[in-house]
GROMACS .gro file of C-alpha atoms in nm:
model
  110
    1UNK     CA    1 -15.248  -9.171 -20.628
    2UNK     CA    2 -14.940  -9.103 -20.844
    3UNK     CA    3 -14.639  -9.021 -20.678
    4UNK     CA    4 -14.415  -8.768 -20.778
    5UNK     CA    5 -14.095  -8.951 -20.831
    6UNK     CA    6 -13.915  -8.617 -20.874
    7UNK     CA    7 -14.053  -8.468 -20.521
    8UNK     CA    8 -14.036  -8.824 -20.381
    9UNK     CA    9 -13.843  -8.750 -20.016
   10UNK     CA   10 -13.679  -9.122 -20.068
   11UNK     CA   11 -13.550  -9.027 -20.420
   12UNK     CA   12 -13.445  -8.706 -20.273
   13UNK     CA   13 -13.307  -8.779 -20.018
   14UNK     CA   14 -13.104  -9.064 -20.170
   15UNK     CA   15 -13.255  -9.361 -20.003
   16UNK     CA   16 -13.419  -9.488 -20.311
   17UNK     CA   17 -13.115  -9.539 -20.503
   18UNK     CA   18 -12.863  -9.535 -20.241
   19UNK     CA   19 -13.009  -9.824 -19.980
   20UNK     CA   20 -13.321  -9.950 -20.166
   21UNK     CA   21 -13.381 -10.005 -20.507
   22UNK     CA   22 -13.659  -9.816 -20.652
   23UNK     CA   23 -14.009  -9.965 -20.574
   24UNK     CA   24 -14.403  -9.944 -20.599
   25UNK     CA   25 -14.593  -9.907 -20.273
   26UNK     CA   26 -14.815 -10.157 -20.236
   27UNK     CA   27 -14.957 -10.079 -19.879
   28UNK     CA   28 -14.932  -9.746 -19.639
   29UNK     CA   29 -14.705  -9.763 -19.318
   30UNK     CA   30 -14.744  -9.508 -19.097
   31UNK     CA   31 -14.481  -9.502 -18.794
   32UNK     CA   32 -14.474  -9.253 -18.521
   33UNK     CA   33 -14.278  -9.193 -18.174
   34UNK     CA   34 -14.522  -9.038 -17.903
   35UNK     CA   35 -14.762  -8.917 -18.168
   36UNK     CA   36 -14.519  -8.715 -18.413
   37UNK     CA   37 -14.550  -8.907 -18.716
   38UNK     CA   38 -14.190  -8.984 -18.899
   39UNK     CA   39 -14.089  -8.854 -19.226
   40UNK     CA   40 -13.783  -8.859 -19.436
   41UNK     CA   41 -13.527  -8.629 -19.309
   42UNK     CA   42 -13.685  -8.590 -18.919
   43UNK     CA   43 -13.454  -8.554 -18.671
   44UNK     CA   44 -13.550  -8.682 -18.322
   45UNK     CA   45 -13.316  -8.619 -17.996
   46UNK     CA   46 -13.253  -8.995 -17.853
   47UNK     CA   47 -13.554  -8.914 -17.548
   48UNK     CA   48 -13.775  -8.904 -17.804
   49UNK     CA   49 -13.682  -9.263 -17.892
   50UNK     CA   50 -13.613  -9.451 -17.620
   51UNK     CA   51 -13.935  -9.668 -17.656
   52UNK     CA   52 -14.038  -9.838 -17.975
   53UNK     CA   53 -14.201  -9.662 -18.199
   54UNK     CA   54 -14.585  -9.715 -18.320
   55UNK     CA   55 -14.610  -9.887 -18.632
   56UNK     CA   56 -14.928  -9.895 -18.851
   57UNK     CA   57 -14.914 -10.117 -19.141
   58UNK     CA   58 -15.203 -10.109 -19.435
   59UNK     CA   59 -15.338 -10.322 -19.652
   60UNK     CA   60 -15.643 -10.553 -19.695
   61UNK     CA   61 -15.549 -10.926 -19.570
   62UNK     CA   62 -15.348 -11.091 -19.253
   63UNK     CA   63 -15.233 -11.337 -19.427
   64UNK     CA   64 -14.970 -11.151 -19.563
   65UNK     CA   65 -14.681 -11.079 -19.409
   66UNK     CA   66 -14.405 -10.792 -19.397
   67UNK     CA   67 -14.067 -10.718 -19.251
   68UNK     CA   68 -13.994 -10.394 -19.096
   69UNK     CA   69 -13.575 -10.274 -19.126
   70UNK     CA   70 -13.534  -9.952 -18.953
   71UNK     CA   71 -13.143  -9.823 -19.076
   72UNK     CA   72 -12.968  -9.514 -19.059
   73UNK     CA   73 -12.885  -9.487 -19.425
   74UNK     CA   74 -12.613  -9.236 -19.363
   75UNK     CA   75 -12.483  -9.249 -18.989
   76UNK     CA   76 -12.337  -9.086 -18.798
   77UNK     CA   77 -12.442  -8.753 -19.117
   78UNK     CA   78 -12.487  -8.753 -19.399
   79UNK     CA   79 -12.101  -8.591 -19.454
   80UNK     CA   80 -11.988  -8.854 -19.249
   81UNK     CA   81 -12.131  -9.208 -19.325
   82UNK     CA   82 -11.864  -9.445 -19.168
   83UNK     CA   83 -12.159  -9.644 -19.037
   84UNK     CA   84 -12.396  -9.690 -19.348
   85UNK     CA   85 -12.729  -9.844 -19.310
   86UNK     CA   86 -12.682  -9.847 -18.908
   87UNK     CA   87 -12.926 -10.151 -18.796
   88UNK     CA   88 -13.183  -9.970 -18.529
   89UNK     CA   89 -13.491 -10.241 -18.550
   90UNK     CA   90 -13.555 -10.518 -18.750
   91UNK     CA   91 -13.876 -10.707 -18.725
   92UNK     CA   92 -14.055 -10.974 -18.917
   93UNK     CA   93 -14.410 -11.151 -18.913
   94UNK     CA   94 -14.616 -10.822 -18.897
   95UNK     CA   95 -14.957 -10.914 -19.035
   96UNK     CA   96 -15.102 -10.691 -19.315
   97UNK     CA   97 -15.341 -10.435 -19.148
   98UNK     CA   98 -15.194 -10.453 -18.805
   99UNK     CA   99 -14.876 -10.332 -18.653
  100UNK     CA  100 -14.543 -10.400 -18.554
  101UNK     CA  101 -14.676 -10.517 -18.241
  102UNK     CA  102 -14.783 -10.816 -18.373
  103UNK     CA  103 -14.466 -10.923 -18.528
  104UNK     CA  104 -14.189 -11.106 -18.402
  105UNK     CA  105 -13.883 -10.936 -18.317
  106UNK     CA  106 -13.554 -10.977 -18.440
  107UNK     CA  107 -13.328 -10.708 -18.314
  108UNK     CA  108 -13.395 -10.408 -18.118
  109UNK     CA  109 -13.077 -10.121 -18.063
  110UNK     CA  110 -13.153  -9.958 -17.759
   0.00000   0.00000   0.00000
């Protein structure tokens, strides 16, 4: 599937470009906080997150490995970003076609 790189919500909303350089997805993640699904740009009151948050990670063989970096590219607002790329989660070791679960974690902000 093609993407878009003009309706891409990372290129929009400045994280491509900003925080990451650009990329090709090579495998689907799919993270979600009591069954809402996250996009780009969802904002979630702190309840909502208290817990971690499921993490589904694609692809086709466990023996490769991925590192999940959850930032706030633009904390406290986006008009306000004295605290750029705000470290929330960081973990490492997550087997292709598993979750985030089965990785070994580094940091956790709670």
């Amino acid at each position: 599937m093609e993407i878009n790189r003009d309706r891409d919500p990372l290129i929009v909303g400045r994280v491509i470009g900003d925080v990451l350089d650009p990329f090709t997805r090579k495998v689907s993640l799919r993270v979600t906080y009591s069954s809402r699904e996250i996009t780009n740009g969802l904002e979630l009151k702190p309840s909502v997150v208290t817990e971690q948050p499921r993490v589904e990670v694609g692809g086709n063989d466990m023996r490769t490995f991925y590192t999940l970096v959850m930032v706030d590219p633009d904390a406290p607002s986006p008009s306000d970003p004295q605290l750029r790329e705000y470290l929330h989660w960081l973990v490492t070791d997550i087997p292709a076609t598993t979750g985030a679960t089965f990785g070994e974690k580094i940091y956790c902000r709670q």
